[in-house]
């Protein structure tokens, strides 16, 4: 994975009960539903149970979700590895930076740290992302991070009104 730009410090940590408000905000942001596979709001109760029941073991949970903090210890977003495929040593990377913290390099720093984690801790061979084809800034970010487009997924994302193409992008370690 390559990146020539300087990146701010970020720290990835496990979710804590205190992160419920952040998780609630992100999971219930309907603008983010267009870029993911969720299109329903989650209750605080459901999210509380998710945090409480998460083992932190990707082999048990089939995913790992981490909180992103900046160098000042301020929470700026959430990163996750989902669709974990142990047999084929690959998984999907997900990332949300809260609006107030976007375009400050936190996504770039997080992608680098998640790649390091995927390679050295999880021993994955491949990470992939699925990005709306018209999300030019995110596509460009992942391209600069060394991700290659594997496929165009026609009519992959539905925003409630129309279907949109998505790009499957990947990186190998």
CSV table of N, CA, C and O in Angstrom, one decimal, residues 41-145:
chain,number,residue,atom,x,y,z
A,41,UNK,N,-32.9,2.6,10.6
A,41,UNK,CA,-32.3,3.1,11.8
A,41,UNK,C,-32.1,2.0,12.9
A,41,UNK,O,-32.9,1.0,12.9
A,42,UNK,N,-31.1,2.2,13.7
A,42,UNK,CA,-30.9,1.2,14.8
A,42,UNK,C,-31.3,1.9,16.1
A,42,UNK,O,-31.0,3.1,16.3
A,43,UNK,N,-31.8,1.2,17.1
A,43,UNK,CA,-32.2,1.7,18.4
A,43,UNK,C,-30.9,1.8,19.2
A,43,UNK,O,-30.0,1.0,19.0
A,44,UNK,N,-30.9,2.6,20.2
A,44,UNK,CA,-29.8,2.7,21.2
A,44,UNK,C,-29.7,1.3,21.9
A,44,UNK,O,-28.6,0.8,22.2
A,45,UNK,N,-30.8,0.7,22.2
A,45,UNK,CA,-30.8,-0.6,22.8
A,45,UNK,C,-30.0,-1.7,22.0
A,45,UNK,O,-29.2,-2.4,22.5
A,46,UNK,N,-30.4,-1.7,20.7
A,46,UNK,CA,-29.7,-2.6,19.8
A,46,UNK,C,-28.2,-2.4,19.7
A,46,UNK,O,-27.4,-3.3,19.7
A,47,UNK,N,-27.8,-1.1,19.6
A,47,UNK,CA,-26.4,-0.7,19.5
A,47,UNK,C,-25.7,-1.0,20.8
A,47,UNK,O,-24.5,-1.4,20.8
A,48,UNK,N,-26.4,-0.7,21.9
A,48,UNK,CA,-25.8,-1.0,23.2
A,48,UNK,C,-25.5,-2.5,23.3
A,48,UNK,O,-24.4,-2.9,23.8
A,49,UNK,N,-26.4,-3.4,22.9
A,49,UNK,CA,-26.2,-4.8,22.9
A,49,UNK,C,-25.1,-5.2,22.0
A,49,UNK,O,-24.3,-6.1,22.3
A,50,UNK,N,-25.0,-4.6,20.8
A,50,UNK,CA,-23.9,-4.9,19.9
A,50,UNK,C,-22.6,-4.6,20.6
A,50,UNK,O,-21.7,-5.5,20.5
A,51,UNK,N,-22.4,-3.5,21.2
A,51,UNK,CA,-21.2,-3.2,21.9
A,51,UNK,C,-20.9,-4.2,23.0
A,51,UNK,O,-19.8,-4.7,23.1
A,52,UNK,N,-21.9,-4.5,23.8
A,52,UNK,CA,-21.7,-5.4,24.9
A,52,UNK,C,-21.4,-6.8,24.5
A,52,UNK,O,-20.6,-7.5,25.2
A,53,UNK,N,-22.0,-7.2,23.4
A,53,UNK,CA,-21.8,-8.6,23.0
A,53,UNK,C,-20.6,-8.9,22.1
A,53,UNK,O,-20.3,-10.0,21.8
A,54,UNK,N,-20.0,-7.8,21.5
A,54,UNK,CA,-18.9,-7.9,20.7
A,54,UNK,C,-17.7,-8.5,21.4
A,54,UNK,O,-17.4,-8.0,22.5
A,55,UNK,N,-17.1,-9.6,20.9
A,55,UNK,CA,-16.0,-10.2,21.6
A,55,UNK,C,-14.7,-9.6,21.3
A,55,UNK,O,-13.7,-9.8,22.0
A,56,UNK,N,-14.6,-8.9,20.1
A,56,UNK,CA,-13.4,-8.4,19.7
A,56,UNK,C,-12.6,-9.4,18.9
A,56,UNK,O,-11.4,-9.1,18.5
A,57,UNK,N,-13.1,-10.6,18.8
A,57,UNK,CA,-12.4,-11.7,18.1
A,57,UNK,C,-13.0,-11.8,16.7
A,57,UNK,O,-14.2,-12.2,16.6
A,58,UNK,N,-12.3,-11.5,15.7
A,58,UNK,CA,-12.8,-11.5,14.3
A,58,UNK,C,-13.2,-12.9,13.9
A,58,UNK,O,-14.1,-13.1,13.1
A,59,UNK,N,-12.7,-14.0,14.5
A,59,UNK,CA,-13.1,-15.3,14.1
A,59,UNK,C,-14.4,-15.7,14.7
A,59,UNK,O,-15.2,-16.5,14.1
A,60,UNK,N,-14.8,-15.1,15.8
A,60,UNK,CA,-16.1,-15.3,16.4
A,60,UNK,C,-17.1,-14.3,15.8
A,60,UNK,O,-18.2,-14.8,15.4
A,61,UNK,N,-16.8,-13.0,15.8
A,61,UNK,CA,-17.8,-12.0,15.3
A,61,UNK,C,-17.8,-11.9,13.8
A,61,UNK,O,-18.8,-11.3,13.3
A,62,UNK,N,-16.8,-12.4,13.1
A,62,UNK,CA,-16.7,-12.2,11.6
A,62,UNK,C,-16.5,-10.8,11.2
A,62,UNK,O,-16.6,-10.5,10.0
A,63,UNK,N,-16.2,-9.9,12.2
A,63,UNK,CA,-15.9,-8.5,11.9
A,63,UNK,C,-15.2,-8.0,13.1
A,63,UNK,O,-15.2,-8.5,14.2
A,64,UNK,N,-14.6,-6.8,12.9
A,64,UNK,CA,-14.0,-6.0,14.0
A,64,UNK,C,-14.3,-4.6,13.7
A,64,UNK,O,-14.1,-4.1,12.6
A,65,UNK,N,-14.7,-3.9,14.7
A,65,UNK,CA,-15.0,-2.5,14.6
A,65,UNK,C,-14.2,-1.7,15.6
A,65,UNK,O,-14.1,-2.0,16.7
A,66,UNK,N,-13.5,-0.6,15.1
A,66,UNK,CA,-12.6,0.1,15.9
A,66,UNK,C,-13.0,1.6,15.8
A,66,UNK,O,-13.4,2.1,14.8
A,67,UNK,N,-12.7,2.3,16.9
A,67,UNK,CA,-13.0,3.7,17.0
A,67,UNK,C,-11.7,4.4,16.6
A,67,UNK,O,-10.6,4.0,17.0
A,68,UNK,N,-11.8,5.5,15.8
A,68,UNK,CA,-10.7,6.3,15.4
A,68,UNK,C,-10.6,7.5,16.2
A,68,UNK,O,-11.6,8.3,16.3
A,69,UNK,N,-9.4,7.7,16.9
A,69,UNK,CA,-9.2,9.0,17.6
A,69,UNK,C,-8.0,9.7,17.0
A,69,UNK,O,-7.1,9.1,16.5
A,70,UNK,N,-8.1,11.1,17.0
A,70,UNK,CA,-7.0,11.8,16.5
A,70,UNK,C,-5.9,12.0,17.6
A,70,UNK,O,-6.0,11.4,18.7
A,71,UNK,N,-4.8,12.7,17.2
A,71,UNK,CA,-3.7,12.9,18.1
A,71,UNK,C,-4.0,13.5,19.5
A,71,UNK,O,-3.3,13.4,20.4
A,72,UNK,N,-5.2,14.2,19.5
A,72,UNK,CA,-5.6,14.9,20.7
A,72,UNK,C,-6.6,14.0,21.5
A,72,UNK,O,-7.1,14.5,22.5
A,73,UNK,N,-6.8,12.8,21.1
A,73,UNK,CA,-7.7,11.9,21.8
A,73,UNK,C,-9.2,12.1,21.5
A,73,UNK,O,-10.0,11.5,22.1
A,74,UNK,N,-9.5,12.9,20.5
A,74,UNK,CA,-10.8,13.2,20.1
A,74,UNK,C,-11.3,12.1,19.1
A,74,UNK,O,-10.6,11.8,18.2
A,75,UNK,N,-12.5,11.6,19.3
A,75,UNK,CA,-13.1,10.6,18.4
A,75,UNK,C,-13.5,11.3,17.1
A,75,UNK,O,-14.2,12.3,17.1
A,76,UNK,N,-13.0,10.7,16.0
A,76,UNK,CA,-13.2,11.3,14.7
A,76,UNK,C,-14.0,10.4,13.8
A,76,UNK,O,-14.4,10.8,12.7
A,77,UNK,N,-14.1,9.1,14.1
A,77,UNK,CA,-14.9,8.2,13.2
A,77,UNK,C,-14.8,6.7,13.7
A,77,UNK,O,-14.3,6.4,14.8
A,78,UNK,N,-15.2,5.9,12.8
A,78,UNK,CA,-15.2,4.4,13.0
A,78,UNK,C,-14.7,3.7,11.8
A,78,UNK,O,-14.9,4.1,10.6
A,79,UNK,N,-13.9,2.7,12.0
A,79,UNK,CA,-13.3,1.8,10.9
A,79,UNK,C,-13.7,0.4,11.3
A,79,UNK,O,-13.7,0.0,12.4
A,80,UNK,N,-14.0,-0.4,10.2
A,80,UNK,CA,-14.3,-1.8,10.5
A,80,UNK,C,-13.8,-2.7,9.4
A,80,UNK,O,-13.5,-2.2,8.3
A,81,UNK,N,-13.6,-3.9,9.8
A,81,UNK,CA,-13.3,-4.9,8.8
A,81,UNK,C,-14.4,-5.9,9.0
A,81,UNK,O,-14.7,-6.4,10.0
A,82,UNK,N,-15.1,-6.1,7.8
A,82,UNK,CA,-16.3,-7.0,7.8
A,82,UNK,C,-16.2,-8.0,6.7
A,82,UNK,O,-15.2,-8.0,5.9
A,83,UNK,N,-17.2,-8.9,6.6
A,83,UNK,CA,-17.1,-9.9,5.6
A,83,UNK,C,-15.8,-10.7,5.6
A,83,UNK,O,-15.2,-11.0,4.5
A,84,UNK,N,-15.3,-10.9,6.8
A,84,UNK,CA,-14.1,-11.6,7.0
A,84,UNK,C,-14.2,-13.0,6.4
A,84,UNK,O,-15.1,-13.8,6.7
A,85,UNK,N,-13.2,-13.4,5.6
A,85,UNK,CA,-13.2,-14.7,4.9
A,85,UNK,C,-11.8,-15.3,5.3
A,85,UNK,O,-10.8,-15.0,4.6
A,86,UNK,N,-11.8,-16.1,6.4
A,86,UNK,CA,-10.6,-16.7,6.9
A,86,UNK,C,-9.9,-17.6,5.9
A,86,UNK,O,-8.7,-17.7,5.7
A,87,UNK,N,-10.7,-18.4,5.2
A,87,UNK,CA,-10.2,-19.4,4.2
A,87,UNK,C,-9.4,-18.7,3.1
A,87,UNK,O,-8.4,-19.2,2.7
A,88,UNK,N,-10.0,-17.6,2.6
A,88,UNK,CA,-9.3,-16.9,1.5
A,88,UNK,C,-8.5,-15.7,1.9
A,88,UNK,O,-8.0,-15.0,1.0
A,89,UNK,N,-8.4,-15.5,3.2
A,89,UNK,CA,-7.6,-14.4,3.7
A,89,UNK,C,-7.9,-13.1,3.2
A,89,UNK,O,-7.0,-12.3,2.8
A,90,UNK,N,-9.2,-12.7,3.2
A,90,UNK,CA,-9.6,-11.4,2.7
A,90,UNK,C,-10.7,-10.9,3.6
A,90,UNK,O,-11.4,-11.6,4.2
A,91,UNK,N,-11.0,-9.6,3.5
A,91,UNK,CA,-12.1,-8.9,4.2
A,91,UNK,C,-12.3,-7.6,3.5
A,91,UNK,O,-11.5,-7.0,2.8
A,92,UNK,N,-13.5,-7.0,3.9
A,92,UNK,CA,-13.9,-5.7,3.4
A,92,UNK,C,-13.6,-4.7,4.4
A,92,UNK,O,-13.8,-4.9,5.6
A,93,UNK,N,-13.1,-3.6,4.0
A,93,UNK,CA,-12.8,-2.4,4.8
A,93,UNK,C,-13.9,-1.4,4.8
A,93,UNK,O,-14.4,-1.1,3.7
A,94,UNK,N,-14.3,-1.0,5.9
A,94,UNK,CA,-15.3,0.1,6.0
A,94,UNK,C,-14.8,1.3,6.8
A,94,UNK,O,-14.0,1.0,7.8
A,95,UNK,N,-15.2,2.5,6.5
A,95,UNK,CA,-14.6,3.6,7.2
A,95,UNK,C,-15.6,4.8,7.1
A,95,UNK,O,-16.1,5.1,6.0
A,96,UNK,N,-15.8,5.4,8.3
A,96,UNK,CA,-16.6,6.6,8.3
A,96,UNK,C,-15.9,7.6,9.2
A,96,UNK,O,-15.6,7.4,10.3
A,97,UNK,N,-15.6,8.8,8.6
A,97,UNK,CA,-15.1,9.9,9.3
A,97,UNK,C,-16.2,10.9,9.5
A,97,UNK,O,-16.9,11.2,8.6
A,98,UNK,N,-16.4,11.3,10.7
A,98,UNK,CA,-17.5,12.3,11.0
A,98,UNK,C,-17.3,13.6,10.2
A,98,UNK,O,-16.2,14.0,10.0
A,99,UNK,N,-18.4,14.2,9.8
A,99,UNK,CA,-18.4,15.4,8.9
A,99,UNK,C,-17.4,16.4,9.4
A,99,UNK,O,-16.6,17.0,8.6
A,100,UNK,N,-17.4,16.8,10.6
A,100,UNK,CA,-16.5,17.8,11.1
A,100,UNK,C,-15.0,17.5,11.0
A,100,UNK,O,-14.2,18.5,11.1
A,101,UNK,N,-14.7,16.3,10.8
A,101,UNK,CA,-13.3,15.9,10.7
A,101,UNK,C,-12.8,15.4,9.3
A,101,UNK,O,-11.7,15.0,9.2
A,102,UNK,N,-13.7,15.6,8.3
A,102,UNK,CA,-13.3,15.1,7.0
A,102,UNK,C,-12.3,16.1,6.3
A,102,UNK,O,-12.2,17.2,6.7
A,103,UNK,N,-11.6,15.5,5.4
A,103,UNK,CA,-10.6,16.3,4.6
A,103,UNK,C,-9.5,16.8,5.4
A,103,UNK,O,-8.9,17.9,5.1
A,104,UNK,N,-9.1,16.1,6.5
A,104,UNK,CA,-8.0,16.5,7.3
A,104,UNK,C,-6.9,15.4,7.3
A,104,UNK,O,-6.0,15.5,8.1
A,105,UNK,N,-7.1,14.3,6.5
A,105,UNK,CA,-6.1,13.3,6.5
A,105,UNK,C,-6.4,12.1,7.4
A,105,UNK,O,-5.6,11.1,7.3
A,106,UNK,N,-7.5,12.1,8.1
A,106,UNK,CA,-7.7,11.0,9.1
A,106,UNK,C,-8.1,9.7,8.3
A,106,UNK,O,-7.7,8.6,8.8
A,107,UNK,N,-8.8,9.8,7.2
A,107,UNK,CA,-9.1,8.6,6.5
A,107,UNK,C,-7.9,8.0,5.9
A,107,UNK,O,-7.7,6.7,6.1
A,108,UNK,N,-7.0,8.8,5.4
A,108,UNK,CA,-5.7,8.2,4.9
A,108,UNK,C,-4.9,7.5,6.0
A,108,UNK,O,-4.4,6.4,5.8
A,109,UNK,N,-4.8,8.2,7.1
A,109,UNK,CA,-4.1,7.6,8.3
A,109,UNK,C,-4.7,6.3,8.7
A,109,UNK,O,-4.0,5.3,9.0
A,110,UNK,N,-6.0,6.3,8.7
A,110,UNK,CA,-6.8,5.1,9.2
A,110,UNK,C,-6.6,4.0,8.2
A,110,UNK,O,-6.4,2.8,8.6
A,111,UNK,N,-6.7,4.2,6.9
A,111,UNK,CA,-6.5,3.2,5.9
A,111,UNK,C,-5.1,2.6,6.1
A,111,UNK,O,-5.0,1.3,6.0
A,112,UNK,N,-4.1,3.4,6.3
A,112,UNK,CA,-2.7,2.8,6.5
A,112,UNK,C,-2.7,1.9,7.7
A,112,UNK,O,-2.1,0.8,7.7
A,113,UNK,N,-3.3,2.4,8.8
A,113,UNK,CA,-3.2,1.6,10.0
A,113,UNK,C,-4.1,0.3,9.9
A,113,UNK,O,-3.7,-0.8,10.4
A,114,UNK,N,-5.2,0.4,9.2
A,114,UNK,CA,-6.0,-0.8,9.0
A,114,UNK,C,-5.3,-1.8,8.1
A,114,UNK,O,-5.4,-3.0,8.4
A,115,UNK,N,-4.6,-1.3,7.2
A,115,UNK,CA,-3.8,-2.2,6.3
A,115,UNK,C,-2.7,-2.9,7.1
A,115,UNK,O,-2.5,-4.1,7.0
A,116,UNK,N,-2.1,-2.2,8.0
A,116,UNK,CA,-1.0,-2.8,8.8
A,116,UNK,C,-1.6,-3.8,9.7
A,116,UNK,O,-1.1,-4.9,9.9
A,117,UNK,N,-2.8,-3.5,10.3
A,117,UNK,CA,-3.5,-4.5,11.2
A,117,UNK,C,-3.9,-5.7,10.4
A,117,UNK,O,-3.7,-6.8,10.9
A,118,UNK,N,-4.5,-5.5,9.2
A,118,UNK,CA,-4.9,-6.6,8.4
A,118,UNK,C,-3.8,-7.5,8.0
A,118,UNK,O,-3.9,-8.8,8.0
A,119,UNK,N,-2.6,-7.0,7.7
A,119,UNK,CA,-1.5,-7.7,7.3
A,119,UNK,C,-0.8,-8.4,8.5
A,119,UNK,O,-0.6,-9.6,8.5
A,120,UNK,N,-0.4,-7.6,9.5
A,120,UNK,CA,0.4,-8.1,10.5
A,120,UNK,C,-0.3,-8.8,11.7
A,120,UNK,O,0.3,-9.6,12.4
A,121,UNK,N,-1.6,-8.5,11.9
A,121,UNK,CA,-2.3,-9.1,13.0
A,121,UNK,C,-3.2,-10.2,12.5
A,121,UNK,O,-3.3,-11.3,13.0
A,122,UNK,N,-4.0,-9.8,11.5
A,122,UNK,CA,-5.0,-10.8,10.9
A,122,UNK,C,-4.4,-11.7,9.8
A,122,UNK,O,-5.0,-12.7,9.5
A,123,UNK,N,-3.2,-11.3,9.3
A,123,UNK,CA,-2.5,-12.1,8.3
A,123,UNK,C,-3.4,-12.3,7.0
A,123,UNK,O,-3.4,-13.3,6.4
A,124,UNK,N,-4.1,-11.2,6.7
A,124,UNK,CA,-4.9,-11.2,5.4
A,124,UNK,C,-4.0,-11.0,4.2
A,124,UNK,O,-2.9,-10.4,4.3
A,125,UNK,N,-4.5,-11.4,3.1
A,125,UNK,CA,-3.8,-11.3,1.8
A,125,UNK,C,-4.4,-10.1,1.0
A,125,UNK,O,-3.7,-9.5,0.2
A,126,UNK,N,-5.7,-9.8,1.4
A,126,UNK,CA,-6.4,-8.8,0.5
A,126,UNK,C,-7.4,-8.1,1.4
A,126,UNK,O,-8.1,-8.6,2.2
A,127,UNK,N,-7.5,-6.8,1.1
A,127,UNK,CA,-8.6,-5.9,1.6
A,127,UNK,C,-9.3,-5.4,0.4
A,127,UNK,O,-8.7,-5.1,-0.6
A,128,UNK,N,-10.6,-5.2,0.5
A,128,UNK,CA,-11.4,-4.6,-0.6
A,128,UNK,C,-12.4,-3.6,0.0
A,128,UNK,O,-12.8,-3.7,1.2
A,129,UNK,N,-12.8,-2.7,-0.9
A,129,UNK,CA,-13.9,-1.8,-0.6
A,129,UNK,C,-14.9,-1.7,-1.7
A,129,UNK,O,-14.5,-2.1,-2.8
A,130,UNK,N,-16.1,-1.4,-1.4
A,130,UNK,CA,-17.1,-1.1,-2.4
A,130,UNK,C,-17.5,0.3,-2.2
A,130,UNK,O,-17.9,0.8,-1.2
A,131,UNK,N,-17.3,1.1,-3.3
A,131,UNK,CA,-17.5,2.5,-3.3
A,131,UNK,C,-18.5,2.9,-4.4
A,131,UNK,O,-18.3,2.4,-5.5
A,132,UNK,N,-19.4,3.8,-4.1
A,132,UNK,CA,-20.2,4.4,-5.2
A,132,UNK,C,-19.4,4.9,-6.3
A,132,UNK,O,-18.4,5.7,-6.0
A,133,UNK,N,-19.7,4.5,-7.5
A,133,UNK,CA,-18.8,5.0,-8.7
A,133,UNK,C,-18.8,6.5,-8.8
A,133,UNK,O,-17.8,7.0,-9.3
A,134,UNK,N,-19.8,7.2,-8.4
A,134,UNK,CA,-19.8,8.6,-8.5
A,134,UNK,C,-19.2,9.4,-7.3
A,134,UNK,O,-19.2,10.6,-7.3
A,135,UNK,N,-18.7,8.6,-6.4
A,135,UNK,CA,-18.0,9.2,-5.2
A,135,UNK,C,-16.6,9.4,-5.5
A,135,UNK,O,-15.7,8.7,-5.1
A,136,UNK,N,-16.3,10.4,-6.4
A,136,UNK,CA,-15.0,10.7,-6.9
A,136,UNK,C,-13.9,10.9,-5.9
A,136,UNK,O,-12.8,10.4,-6.0
A,137,UNK,N,-14.2,11.6,-4.8
A,137,UNK,CA,-13.2,11.9,-3.8
A,137,UNK,C,-12.7,10.6,-3.1
A,137,UNK,O,-11.5,10.4,-2.8
A,138,UNK,N,-13.7,9.7,-2.8
A,138,UNK,CA,-13.3,8.5,-2.1
A,138,UNK,C,-12.6,7.5,-3.0
A,138,UNK,O,-11.6,6.9,-2.7
A,139,UNK,N,-13.1,7.5,-4.3
A,139,UNK,CA,-12.4,6.6,-5.3
A,139,UNK,C,-10.9,7.1,-5.4
A,139,UNK,O,-10.0,6.3,-5.4
A,140,UNK,N,-10.7,8.4,-5.5
A,140,UNK,CA,-9.4,8.9,-5.7
A,140,UNK,C,-8.5,8.6,-4.5
A,140,UNK,O,-7.4,8.3,-4.6
A,141,UNK,N,-9.1,8.8,-3.3
A,141,UNK,CA,-8.4,8.5,-2.0
A,141,UNK,C,-7.9,7.0,-2.1
A,141,UNK,O,-6.7,6.8,-1.9
A,142,UNK,N,-8.7,6.1,-2.4
A,142,UNK,CA,-8.3,4.7,-2.4
A,142,UNK,C,-7.3,4.4,-3.5
A,142,UNK,O,-6.4,3.6,-3.3
A,143,UNK,N,-7.5,5.1,-4.6
A,143,UNK,CA,-6.5,4.9,-5.7
A,143,UNK,C,-5.1,5.4,-5.3
A,143,UNK,O,-4.1,4.7,-5.5
A,144,UNK,N,-5.1,6.5,-4.6
A,144,UNK,CA,-3.8,7.0,-4.1
A,144,UNK,C,-3.2,6.1,-3.0
A,144,UNK,O,-2.0,6.2,-2.8
A,145,UNK,N,-4.0,5.3,-2.4
A,145,UNK,CA,-3.5,4.4,-1.4
A,145,UNK,C,-3.1,3.1,-2.0
A,145,UNK,O,-2.8,2.1,-1.2
